[in-house]
Coordinates of N, CA and C and ligand atoms in Angstrom, one line a residue:
X1 N -16.0 7.8 -9.9 CA -15.4 8.9 -8.8 C -13.7 7.9 -8.5
X2 N -13.1 9.0 -8.6 CA -11.3 8.2 -8.7 C -11.8 7.5 -6.6
X3 N -11.3 6.2 -6.6 CA -10.9 6.3 -6.1 C -10.6 7.1 -4.0
X4 N -9.9 8.1 -4.6 CA -9.2 9.4 -3.7 C -10.6 10.0 -3.6
X5 N -11.5 10.5 -4.6 CA -12.5 11.5 -4.1 C -13.5 10.9 -3.8
X6 N -13.7 9.0 -3.2 CA -14.7 9.1 -2.4 C -14.9 8.1 -1.1
X7 N -13.3 9.2 -0.7 CA -12.9 9.6 0.4 C -14.0 10.8 1.4
X8 N -14.5 10.6 2.7 CA -14.7 11.5 3.2 C -13.4 11.7 4.7
X9 N -13.4 12.7 3.8 CA -11.9 13.3 4.7 C -12.6 14.0 6.2
X10 N -13.9 13.2 6.8 CA -13.8 14.1 8.2 C -13.8 14.0 8.9
X11 N -14.3 12.4 8.0 CA -14.6 11.1 8.5 C -13.1 9.8 8.7
X12 N -12.2 10.5 9.0 CA -10.7 9.6 8.8 C -11.0 8.9 9.9
X13 N -10.0 7.6 9.9 CA -10.0 6.8 10.8 C -8.3 8.2 11.9
X14 N -8.7 7.7 12.9 CA -7.7 8.3 14.0 C -5.8 7.9 13.8
X15 N -6.3 6.4 14.4 CA -5.1 5.8 13.9 C -5.3 4.3 13.2
X16 N -4.3 3.6 12.7 CA -4.3 2.7 11.1 C -3.4 2.0 11.6
X17 N -3.4 0.6 12.4 CA -3.0 -1.0 13.0 C -2.9 -1.4 11.3
X18 N -1.9 -1.4 11.3 CA -1.2 -2.6 9.2 C -0.6 -3.9 9.9
X19 N -1.3 -5.7 9.8 CA -0.4 -6.2 9.9 C 0.0 -6.4 8.8
X20 N 1.7 -6.2 8.2 CA 2.6 -6.0 6.7 C 2.3 -7.7 6.8
X21 N 1.8 -8.7 6.3 CA 1.5 -9.7 5.4 C 2.1 -10.3 4.2
X22 N 2.3 -11.3 4.0 CA 2.7 -11.3 2.5 C 3.9 -11.3 1.4
X23 N 5.7 -10.9 2.5 CA 6.0 -10.6 2.2 C 7.7 -11.6 1.4
X24 N 6.7 -12.6 1.8 CA 8.0 -14.3 1.6 C 6.7 -13.9 0.8
X25 N 5.3 -14.5 0.4 CA 5.2 -14.8 -0.3 C 5.0 -14.9 -2.1
X26 N 5.0 -13.3 -1.5 CA 5.1 -12.3 -3.0 C 6.8 -12.5 -3.6
X27 N 8.0 -12.7 -2.5 CA 9.2 -12.6 -3.4 C 9.4 -14.5 -4.4
X28 N 7.9 -15.8 -3.0 CA 8.3 -17.1 -3.7 C 7.2 -17.3 -4.8
X29 N 6.4 -16.4 -5.2 CA 6.1 -16.0 -6.3 C 6.8 -16.0 -7.9
X30 N 7.5 -15.2 -7.5 CA 9.0 -15.0 -8.5 C 10.2 -15.8 -8.6
X31 N 10.2 -16.6 -7.5 CA 11.2 -17.1 -7.4 C 12.9 -17.2 -6.8
X32 N 12.4 -16.0 -6.0 CA 13.2 -15.2 -5.3 C 13.7 -15.2 -4.5
X33 N 14.1 -15.1 -3.3 CA 14.5 -15.2 -1.7 C 13.8 -15.1 -1.3
X34 N 13.0 -15.4 -0.2 CA 12.0 -13.9 0.6 C 12.6 -13.2 1.5
X35 N 14.1 -12.8 1.5 CA 14.7 -11.5 1.7 C 14.2 -10.1 0.7
X36 N 13.8 -10.7 -1.2 CA 13.9 -10.0 -1.6 C 12.1 -9.3 -1.6
X37 N 11.5 -10.0 -0.9 CA 10.2 -9.5 -0.3 C 10.3 -8.1 0.8
X38 N 10.7 -8.8 1.7 CA 11.0 -8.2 2.8 C 11.8 -6.5 2.0
X39 N 12.2 -6.3 1.2 CA 12.9 -5.2 0.7 C 11.5 -4.3 -0.4
X40 N 10.8 -5.2 -1.1 CA 10.2 -4.8 -1.3 C 8.4 -4.2 -0.5
X41 N 8.6 -4.6 0.5 CA 8.3 -4.4 1.8 C 8.6 -3.0 2.1
X42 N 9.8 -3.2 2.5 CA 9.9 -1.6 3.0 C 9.4 -0.1 2.2
X43 N 9.6 -0.5 0.2 CA 9.0 0.0 -1.0 C 7.1 0.6 0.1
X44 N 6.9 -1.0 -0.2 CA 5.6 0.1 0.5 C 4.8 0.8 2.0
X45 N 6.1 0.5 3.1 CA 6.4 0.9 4.4 C 6.5 2.0 3.9
X46 N 7.5 2.7 2.6 CA 7.7 4.7 2.1 C 6.3 4.4 2.1
X47 N 5.5 4.2 0.0 CA 4.5 4.1 -0.1 C 3.4 4.8 1.1
X48 N 2.7 4.0 2.0 CA 1.6 3.8 3.1 C 2.2 5.4 3.1
X49 N 3.3 5.7 4.1 CA 3.6 6.4 4.9 C 3.3 7.5 4.7
X50 N 3.3 8.2 3.0 CA 2.9 9.5 2.4 C 2.1 9.6 2.2
X51 N 1.1 7.6 1.9 CA 0.0 9.1 1.8 C -0.7 9.3 3.2
X52 N -0.8 8.5 4.1 CA -1.6 8.1 5.6 C -0.5 9.9 5.4
X53 N 0.2 10.7 5.6 CA 0.5 11.9 6.9 C 0.3 12.6 4.7
X54 N -0.1 13.2 3.8 CA -0.8 13.4 3.0 C -2.7 13.7 3.4
X55 N -3.2 12.5 3.9 CA -4.7 12.2 4.5 C -4.3 13.3 5.3
X56 N -3.8 12.9 6.2 CA -3.4 13.8 7.8 C -4.2 13.3 8.8
X57 N -2.9 11.6 8.4 CA -3.5 10.8 9.6 C -3.2 10.9 10.5
X58 N -3.4 10.3 11.8 CA -2.3 11.2 13.4 C -1.5 9.9 13.6
X59 N -2.1 8.5 13.6 CA -0.9 7.3 14.0 C -1.1 6.2 13.2
X60 N 0.1 5.3 12.4 CA 0.0 4.5 11.7 C 0.6 3.2 12.7
X61 N 0.5 2.3 12.4 CA 1.0 1.8 13.8 C 1.2 0.2 12.3
X62 N 3.0 -0.1 11.9 CA 2.7 -0.9 11.7 C 3.7 -2.2 12.5
X63 N 2.8 -4.2 11.9 CA 3.8 -4.2 12.4 C 4.9 -5.1 12.2
X64 N 5.9 -5.0 12.6 CA 7.1 -4.6 11.8 C 7.7 -6.5 11.8
X65 N 8.1 -6.9 13.0 CA 9.0 -7.9 13.1 C 8.2 -8.5 14.8
X66 N 7.5 -9.8 15.1 CA 7.3 -10.1 15.6 C 8.3 -11.0 16.7
X67 N 7.4 -11.6 18.5 CA 8.5 -12.0 19.2 C 8.2 -13.5 18.4
X68 N 7.8 -14.0 17.2 CA 7.2 -15.0 17.3 C 8.8 -15.9 15.9
X69 N 8.7 -13.9 15.3 CA 9.5 -13.3 14.3 C 10.7 -14.3 14.8
X70 N 10.9 -14.1 16.3 CA 12.8 -14.9 15.9 C 13.0 -16.5 16.0
X71 N 11.5 -17.0 15.7 CA 11.7 -18.3 15.4 C 12.1 -19.1 14.4
X72 N 11.8 -18.1 13.5 CA 13.2 -18.4 11.8 C 13.8 -18.1 11.7
X73 N 14.1 -19.2 10.7 CA 15.7 -20.1 10.1 C 16.2 -18.3 10.5
X74 N 17.6 -18.7 11.5 CA 18.6 -17.0 11.4 C 19.0 -16.5 10.1
X75 N 19.2 -17.0 9.0 CA 19.6 -16.5 7.7 C 18.2 -14.8 8.1
X76 N 16.9 -15.5 8.2 CA 15.9 -14.6 7.7 C 15.7 -13.2 8.4
X77 N 16.1 -13.7 9.7 CA 16.4 -12.8 11.0 C 17.7 -11.9 11.0
X78 N 18.4 -12.5 10.3 CA 19.5 -12.0 10.7 C 19.6 -11.5 9.5
X79 N 18.5 -11.7 8.2 CA 18.6 -10.0 6.9 C 18.2 -9.3 7.2
X80 N 17.0 -9.8 8.3 CA 15.4 -9.1 8.0 C 16.3 -7.4 8.7
X81 N 17.0 -7.3 10.8 CA 17.9 -7.5 10.5 C 18.6 -6.6 10.6
X82 N 19.5 -6.6 9.4 CA 20.3 -5.7 8.3 C 19.0 -5.0 7.7
X83 N 18.0 -4.8 7.0 CA 17.6 -4.0 6.3 C 16.9 -3.7 7.5
X84 N 16.6 -3.4 8.5 CA 16.0 -2.6 9.8 C 17.5 -1.6 9.5
X85 N 18.4 -2.2 10.2 CA 19.5 -0.9 10.5 C 19.1 -0.3 9.3
X86 N 19.4 -0.5 7.9 CA 19.3 0.5 6.7 C 18.7 1.1 6.6
X87 N 17.6 0.5 6.2 CA 15.9 1.2 6.8 C 16.0 2.7 7.7
X88 N 16.2 1.7 7.9 CA 16.0 4.4 9.2 C 16.9 4.6 9.1
X89 N 17.9 5.2 9.1 CA 19.4 5.5 7.9 C 18.2 6.7 7.1
X90 N 18.5 5.6 5.6 CA 17.7 5.6 4.3 C 16.4 6.5 5.1
X91 N 15.6 6.8 5.5 CA 14.1 7.3 5.6 C 14.4 8.5 6.4
X92 N 15.1 8.7 7.5 CA 15.3 9.4 8.4 C 15.0 11.3 7.6
X93 N 15.6 11.5 6.7 CA 15.4 12.6 5.3 C 13.9 12.9 5.9
X94 N 13.4 11.4 5.1 CA 12.0 11.3 4.7 C 11.0 11.4 5.2
X95 N 11.4 10.9 6.6 CA 10.8 11.1 8.0 C 10.8 13.2 8.4
X96 N 11.6 13.6 8.6 CA 12.4 14.6 8.9 C 11.3 15.8 8.3
X97 N 11.7 15.4 6.4 CA 10.8 15.7 5.4 C 9.3 16.3 5.5
X98 N 9.0 14.6 5.6 CA 7.1 14.9 6.1 C 6.3 15.6 7.4
X99 N 7.8 15.7 8.0 CA 7.1 16.4 9.8 C 6.2 14.2 10.9
X100 N 6.9 13.3 10.3 CA 6.7 12.3 10.7 C 7.4 11.5 11.9
X101 N 6.8 11.5 13.4 CA 7.8 11.8 14.0 C 7.6 9.8 14.4
X102 N 9.2 9.5 14.4 CA 8.9 8.0 14.7 C 8.7 7.2 15.9
X103 N 8.9 6.5 16.4 CA 8.5 5.9 18.1 C 8.2 4.0 17.5
X104 N 8.7 4.0 18.9 CA 8.6 2.1 18.1 C 7.7 1.3 19.7
X105 N 6.8 0.9 19.7 CA 6.4 -1.2 20.8 C 7.6 -1.6 20.4
X106 N 7.5 -2.8 21.3 CA 7.9 -3.9 21.3 C 9.2 -4.2 22.4
X107 N 9.4 -5.1 22.8 CA 10.7 -5.5 23.7 C 12.7 -5.1 22.7
X108 N 12.5 -4.0 22.7 CA 13.3 -3.5 21.8 C 14.8 -4.0 22.0
X109 N 15.2 -5.0 23.4 CA 15.6 -4.4 24.1 C 16.6 -6.4 23.3
X110 N 16.0 -6.4 22.3 CA 16.4 -7.9 21.7 C 17.2 -7.9 20.4
X111 N 17.2 -6.9 20.2 CA 17.0 -6.6 18.6 C 18.4 -5.8 18.3
X112 N 19.5 -6.5 18.3 CA 21.0 -5.8 17.9 C 21.7 -4.4 18.1
X113 N 22.4 -4.6 18.9 CA 22.7 -3.1 19.0 C 22.6 -1.7 18.1
X114 N 23.4 -2.7 16.9 CA 23.7 -1.4 15.8 C 21.9 -0.9 15.9
X115 N 21.1 -1.5 16.2 CA 18.9 -1.8 15.0 C 19.2 -0.4 16.4
X116 N 19.1 -0.4 17.5 CA 18.7 -0.4 18.5 C 19.0 1.6 18.7
X117 N 20.7 1.0 18.3 CA 21.4 3.4 18.3 C 20.3 3.9 17.1
X118 N 20.4 2.7 16.6 CA 20.2 3.5 14.3 C 18.1 4.6 15.2
X119 N 17.8 3.5 15.7 CA 16.8 3.8 16.4 C 16.3 4.8 17.1
X120 N 17.1 5.0 18.4 CA 17.4 6.3 19.2 C 17.7 6.9 18.3
X121 N 19.0 6.6 17.5 CA 18.9 8.1 16.6 C 17.8 8.7 15.6
X122 N 17.0 7.8 15.4 CA 15.8 8.3 14.4 C 14.7 9.3 15.2
X123 N 14.1 8.7 16.4 CA 13.3 8.4 17.4 C 14.0 10.3 17.5
X124 N 15.6 10.0 18.3 CA 15.3 11.6 19.3 C 15.5 12.9 17.1
X125 N 16.2 12.4 16.8 CA 15.9 13.2 15.9 C 14.6 13.6 14.9
X126 N 13.2 13.3 15.5 CA 11.6 13.2 14.4 C 11.4 13.1 15.6
X127 N 11.5 13.6 17.0 CA 10.5 14.1 18.2 C 9.5 14.8 18.3
X128 N 10.4 16.6 17.5 CA 10.1 17.2 17.8 C 9.3 17.7 16.5
X129 N 8.7 16.5 15.7 CA 7.5 16.8 14.2 C 6.3 16.2 14.5
X130 N 5.4 17.0 13.9 CA 3.5 17.1 14.9 C 2.5 16.5 13.8
X131 N 3.6 15.6 12.7 CA 2.4 15.5 12.0 C 2.1 14.2 12.5
X132 N 1.8 13.5 11.2 CA 1.6 12.1 11.4 C 2.8 10.9 12.9
X133 N 2.5 10.6 13.4 CA 3.5 9.5 14.8 C 3.6 8.1 14.1
X134 N 4.8 7.5 13.8 CA 5.1 6.5 12.8 C 5.4 6.0 14.0
X135 N 4.8 4.0 14.2 CA 4.8 3.3 15.5 C 5.2 2.4 14.6
X136 N 6.8 2.1 15.7 CA 7.0 0.4 14.3 C 6.8 -0.4 15.6
X137 N 6.0 -1.4 15.3 CA 6.4 -2.8 16.3 C 7.2 -4.3 16.4
X138 N 8.0 -3.4 17.1 CA 9.6 -4.7 16.7 C 9.9 -5.1 18.0
X139 N 9.6 -6.7 17.8 CA 10.4 -7.8 18.5 C 8.6 -8.0 19.6
X140 N 7.6 -7.3 19.1 CA 6.3 -6.8 20.1 C 5.5 -7.6 19.6
X141 N 4.9 -7.9 21.0 CA 4.0 -9.4 20.5 C 2.5 -8.8 22.1
X142 N 1.4 -8.8 22.2 CA 1.1 -8.6 22.6 C 0.8 -8.9 24.4
X143 N 1.4 -10.6 24.3 CA 0.7 -11.5 25.1 C 2.7 -10.9 26.3
X144 N 3.0 -10.4 25.7 CA 4.7 -10.3 26.2 C 4.3 -8.7 27.0
X145 N 3.9 -8.2 26.4 CA 3.1 -6.6 26.5 C 2.2 -6.8 27.3
X146 N 1.7 -7.8 27.8 CA 0.5 -7.9 29.3 C 1.2 -8.4 29.7
X147 N 2.2 -9.2 29.1 CA 2.4 -9.6 30.8 C 3.4 -8.2 31.3
X148 N 4.5 -8.3 30.5 CA 5.5 -6.6 31.6 C 4.3 -6.0 32.2
X149 N 3.1 -5.4 31.5 CA 1.7 -4.3 32.2 C 1.4 -5.5 33.4
X150 N 2.0 -6.6 33.6 CA 0.9 -7.3 35.2 C 2.9 -7.0 35.6
X151 N 3.9 -7.6 35.7 CA 4.8 -7.6 36.2 C 5.4 -5.5 36.8
X152 N 5.2 -5.4 36.0 CA 4.8 -3.8 36.3 C 4.3 -3.5 37.8
X153 N 2.5 -3.7 37.5 CA 2.0 -3.8 38.2 C 1.7 -4.2 39.8
X154 N 2.9 -5.3 39.9 CA 2.8 -6.1 40.8 C 4.0 -5.1 41.3
X155 N 5.2 -4.8 39.9 CA 6.2 -3.8 41.0 C 6.2 -2.8 42.2
X156 N 4.6 -2.3 41.0 CA 3.5 -0.8 41.8 C 3.5 -1.2 42.9
X157 N 2.7 -2.2 43.8 CA 2.1 -2.5 44.6 C 0.9 -1.9 44.9
X158 N 0.5 -2.3 43.5 CA -1.6 -1.4 42.6 C -2.3 -1.8 44.3
X159 N -3.4 -1.1 44.9 CA -3.8 -1.8 45.9 C -5.1 -2.2 44.4
X160 N -5.9 -3.6 44.1 CA -7.1 -4.3 43.8 C -7.8 -3.1 43.6
X161 N -8.3 -2.1 43.9 CA -9.5 -1.4 43.8 C -9.3 -0.2 42.9
X162 N -8.1 -0.2 42.9 CA -7.3 0.5 42.0 C -7.2 0.7 40.6
X163 N -7.2 -1.4 40.0 CA -6.7 -0.8 38.8 C -8.8 -1.8 38.4
X164 N -8.1 -0.2 36.9 CA -9.4 -0.5 36.2 C -8.9 -0.1 34.1
X165 N -9.9 0.0 34.0 CA -9.4 0.1 32.6 C -7.4 1.0 31.8
X166 N -8.0 2.1 32.7 CA -7.6 2.8 32.0 C -6.0 2.5 32.9
X167 N -5.8 2.0 33.9 CA -4.8 1.5 34.3 C -4.1 0.9 34.1
X168 N -4.9 -0.4 33.3 CA -4.1 -1.4 32.5 C -3.7 -0.8 31.5
X169 N -5.0 0.5 30.3 CA -4.1 0.5 29.3 C -2.7 2.2 29.7
X170 N -2.4 2.6 30.7 CA -1.3 3.7 30.3 C 0.1 2.4 31.5
X171 N -0.7 1.5 31.6 CA 0.6 0.0 31.4 C 1.6 0.2 30.4
X172 N 0.5 -0.3 29.4 CA 1.0 -1.2 27.9 C 2.1 0.1 27.3
X173 N 2.4 -1.1 26.0 CA 3.6 0.2 25.9 C 3.0 1.4 25.0
X174 N 1.7 0.8 24.1 CA 0.8 2.4 23.8 C 0.7 3.2 24.4
X175 N 1.0 3.9 26.1 CA 0.1 3.3 26.7 C 0.3 5.3 26.0
X176 N 0.8 5.7 25.3 CA 0.7 7.5 25.0 C -0.7 7.6 23.8
X177 N -0.8 6.6 22.8 CA -1.4 7.0 21.3 C -3.2 6.2 21.6
X178 N -4.5 6.4 20.3 CA -5.6 6.2 21.0 C -5.0 5.1 20.7
X179 N -6.1 4.0 20.6 CA -6.8 2.5 19.9 C -6.6 2.8 18.7
X180 N -6.1 2.0 18.3 CA -6.2 2.1 16.9 C -8.0 1.5 15.9
X181 N -8.5 3.2 15.6 CA -9.4 2.3 15.2 C -9.7 1.3 13.9
X182 N -8.7 1.4 12.8 CA -8.3 0.6 11.9 C -8.0 -0.2 11.8
X183 N -8.4 -1.6 12.1 CA -6.6 -2.7 11.9 C -6.6 -3.6 9.9
X184 N -6.1 -3.6 9.7 CA -5.8 -3.6 7.7 C -4.8 -5.1 8.4
X185 N -5.1 -5.8 7.7 CA -3.5 -7.5 6.9 C -4.4 -7.6 6.5
X186 N -2.8 -7.5 5.2 CA -2.1 -7.9 4.1 C -2.4 -9.3 4.2
X187 N -2.4 -9.9 2.2 CA -1.6 -11.4 2.3 C -3.0 -12.4 1.9
X188 N -4.3 -12.2 2.5 CA -5.5 -13.0 3.1 C -5.4 -13.8 3.9
X189 N -4.9 -13.2 5.5 CA -4.7 -14.0 6.2 C -5.8 -13.5 7.6
X190 N -6.4 -14.6 7.9 CA -7.3 -14.0 9.0 C -7.4 -14.5 10.4
X191 N -6.7 -13.3 10.6 CA -6.1 -13.5 12.1 C -5.2 -12.7 12.7
X192 N -5.5 -12.5 13.8 CA -4.2 -11.0 14.7 C -3.1 -11.5 15.1
X193 N -3.0 -12.9 14.8 CA -1.2 -13.1 15.5 C -0.6 -11.9 16.3
X194 N -1.2 -12.6 17.4 CA -0.9 -11.3 18.4 C -0.1 -9.8 18.4
X195 N -1.3 -9.5 17.9 CA -0.8 -8.1 17.8 C -1.9 -7.0 18.2
X196 N -1.8 -6.1 19.2 CA -2.5 -5.2 20.2 C -3.5 -5.7 20.6
X197 N -4.1 -6.4 21.2 CA -5.5 -8.0 21.0 C -5.8 -7.0 22.4
X198 N -5.4 -6.2 23.3 CA -6.1 -4.9 24.0 C -7.0 -3.8 23.5
X199 N -6.2 -3.1 22.8 CA -6.0 -2.0 22.2 C -6.8 -2.2 20.6
X200 N -7.2 -3.7 20.1 CA -7.9 -3.8 18.7 C -9.7 -3.5 19.3
X201 N -10.1 -3.6 21.1 CA -11.4 -4.4 21.0 C -12.2 -3.9 20.3
X202 N -12.0 -2.5 19.7 CA -12.8 -2.0 18.9 C -12.6 -1.6 17.7
X203 N -11.8 -2.0 16.8 CA -11.0 -1.9 15.8 C -11.8 -2.4 14.6
X204 N -12.0 -2.1 13.5 CA -12.9 -2.2 12.8 C -12.1 -2.7 12.1
X205 N -12.1 -4.3 11.5 CA -11.2 -5.1 10.8 C -11.2 -4.9 9.2
X206 N -10.4 -4.6 8.9 CA -10.1 -5.2 7.1 C -9.2 -6.4 6.8
X207 N -9.5 -7.3 5.9 CA -8.4 -8.2 5.7 C -8.4 -8.1 4.1
X208 N -7.3 -8.0 2.8 CA -7.5 -8.2 1.9 C -6.3 -9.4 1.6
X209 N -6.9 -10.3 0.3 CA -6.2 -10.7 -0.8 C -4.3 -10.1 -0.9
X210 N -4.7 -9.0 -0.8 CA -3.4 -8.3 -1.4 C -1.8 -7.9 -0.6
X211 N -0.7 -8.2 -1.5 CA 0.4 -9.6 -0.2 C 1.2 -7.5 0.0
X212 N 1.8 -7.4 0.5 CA 2.1 -6.2 1.7 C 3.0 -5.0 0.6
X213 N 3.9 -5.8 -0.6 CA 5.0 -5.7 -1.3 C 3.8 -5.3 -3.2
X214 N 3.0 -5.6 -2.1 CA 2.0 -4.5 -3.9 C 1.2 -3.6 -3.0
X215 N 0.8 -3.6 -2.0 CA -0.8 -3.3 -1.3 C 0.4 -0.9 -1.6
X216 N -0.3 -0.5 -2.2 CA -0.5 0.9 -2.8 C -1.5 2.1 -1.9
X217 N -1.0 3.4 -2.6 CA -1.7 4.3 -2.1 C -3.5 3.3 -2.3
X218 N -3.5 2.7 -4.0 CA -5.5 2.9 -4.4 C -6.1 1.9 -2.4
X219 N -5.2 0.6 -2.5 CA -5.9 -0.8 -1.9 C -6.2 0.3 -0.1
X220 N -4.6 1.8 0.1 CA -6.1 2.0 1.2 C -6.7 2.7 1.1
X221 N -6.8 3.5 0.0 CA -8.1 4.5 0.1 C -9.2 3.2 -0.8
X222 N -9.0 1.9 -1.1 CA -10.5 1.0 -0.8 C -10.5 0.6 0.7
X223 N -9.1 0.6 1.7 CA -9.7 0.3 2.8 C -10.2 0.9 3.5
X224 N -10.1 2.0 3.3 CA -10.8 3.0 4.1 C -12.8 3.7 3.5
X225 N -12.8 3.0 2.7 CA -13.8 3.8 1.8 C -14.9 2.9 2.7
X226 N -13.8 1.6 2.5 CA -15.0 0.2 3.3 C -15.2 0.8 4.8
X227 N -14.8 1.2 5.4 CA -14.4 1.4 6.8 C -15.7 2.5 7.4
X228 N -15.6 3.7 6.2 CA -16.5 5.2 6.1 C -17.5 4.5 6.4
X229 N -18.2 2.9 5.9 CA -19.0 2.5 5.4 C -19.5 1.9 6.5
X230 N -18.5 1.6 7.7 CA -19.4 1.2 8.6 C -19.9 1.9 10.2
X231 N -20.7 1.2 10.1 CA -21.5 2.3 11.8 C -20.6 1.8 13.6
X232 N -19.8 2.3 13.7 CA -19.2 1.3 14.8 C -20.4 1.9 16.2
X233 N -20.3 1.0 16.5 CA -21.5 1.3 17.7 C -21.9 1.5 18.8
X234 N -20.3 0.2 19.6 CA -19.6 1.0 20.4 C -20.7 -0.7 21.8
X235 N -21.5 -0.7 21.6 CA -22.6 -1.6 22.0 C -23.8 -1.2 21.7
X236 N -24.1 -0.4 21.0 CA -25.2 0.5 21.9 C -26.2 0.2 20.2
X237 N -27.2 1.2 20.2 CA -28.4 0.6 19.6 C -27.8 1.6 18.2
X238 N -28.2 1.1 16.3 CA -28.3 2.3 15.9 C -28.8 3.6 16.1
X239 N -30.6 3.1 16.7 CA -31.0 4.1 16.8 C -29.9 5.4 17.9
X240 N -30.1 4.7 19.3 CA -29.1 6.0 19.8 C -28.2 6.4 19.0
X241 N -27.4 6.2 18.1 CA -26.7 6.5 17.8 C -27.0 7.9 16.4
X242 N -28.3 7.4 15.6 CA -28.8 8.0 15.0 C -29.9 10.1 16.5
X243 N -29.9 9.3 17.0 CA -30.5 9.7 17.8 C -31.9 9.8 18.1
X244 N -32.1 9.0 17.1 CA -34.7 8.6 17.4 C -34.8 7.0 17.5
X245 N -35.4 8.0 18.6 CA -35.7 6.9 19.8 C -37.2 5.2 18.8
X246 N -37.1 4.7 19.1 CA -37.4 3.6 18.3 C -37.2 1.9 19.1
X247 N -37.9 2.4 19.9 CA -37.4 0.7 20.7 C -37.9 -0.4 20.0
Ligands
IPE1 C1 5.6 -10.0 6.5 O1 5.6 -11.2 5.3 C2 7.1 -9.0 7.1 C3 7.3 -10.3 8.1 C4 6.6 -11.4 9.5 C5 8.7 -9.8 9.1 P1 6.1 -12.3 5.6 O2 7.8 -12.6 5.7 O3 5.5 -13.5 6.8 O4 5.4 -13.1 5.2 P2 4.7 -14.6 4.8 O5 3.6 -15.1 4.9 O6 5.8 -15.2 4.8 O7 4.1 -14.6 2.7
IPE2 C1 2.7 -11.3 11.8 O1 2.8 -11.8 10.6 C2 3.7 -10.5 12.5 C3 4.2 -9.4 11.0 C4 3.4 -9.0 10.2 C5 5.2 -8.9 11.8 P1 2.9 -13.7 10.6 O2 3.7 -13.5 8.8 O3 4.5 -13.5 11.2 O4 2.3 -14.2 11.9 P2 1.8 -15.6 11.5 O5 2.6 -16.7 12.2 O6 1.3 -16.3 9.8 O7 0.6 -15.4 11.7
MG3 MG1 3.5 -14.3 7.5

């Protein structure tokens, strides 16, 4: 059976998060400059967004640029910003066609103003779309987000006894989205790199050696099949989940 045929469409994750890694290595392996890997990575974003749309996934969060990525050589940062500016404009008609709503999380004030205005336009244009919500993490890091959350809490003068998990979740940039069910990281690295530390508390983790520019439909199906083999116990026992008492 094809990989797609093995997916139980009634048990899909509601929210998939992806650490899109390996663009630079993909380019280097072919003797190309790193930016060619980033360009090819945009093609993978296009493919995976369309695949998620076709499957009926509700939320897809993509780690596109981290707070730490500002420390890369200026030439690479500039090229990435130019690529973002070009891509968001070029992809808006496809997002409209596929009924995708675009959102961003992160310290987007740090982006060049041209990028900010392109994103604002695209977010505004797609805000009424009711299909997939595509969330781009840009200039994002979890520690930045948590630091901001603490700052907001202090500004609100919250009483200590009013602080609970819901209150904290509500202060995060992801307040209006459910937590990811599945985290995928490409390129063989086995780390979280400051991504959604609070929100990934109970996500299933999936790592693949495939480099992001090579990640396609079939790779996503393989991740979903693996995800569907997991038992998500959330601290309970297997017996509790299957409702059999077997102490
Ligand atoms: C991921 O690919 C994209 C960004 C972080 C912007 P990398 O650029 O990290 O590629 P590698 O890990 O160096 O191969
Ligand atoms: C994580 O990838 C950030 C993004 C995918 C945007 P990196 O390549 O920057 O992560 P590290 O530094 O190898 O952990
Ligand atoms: Mg990397």
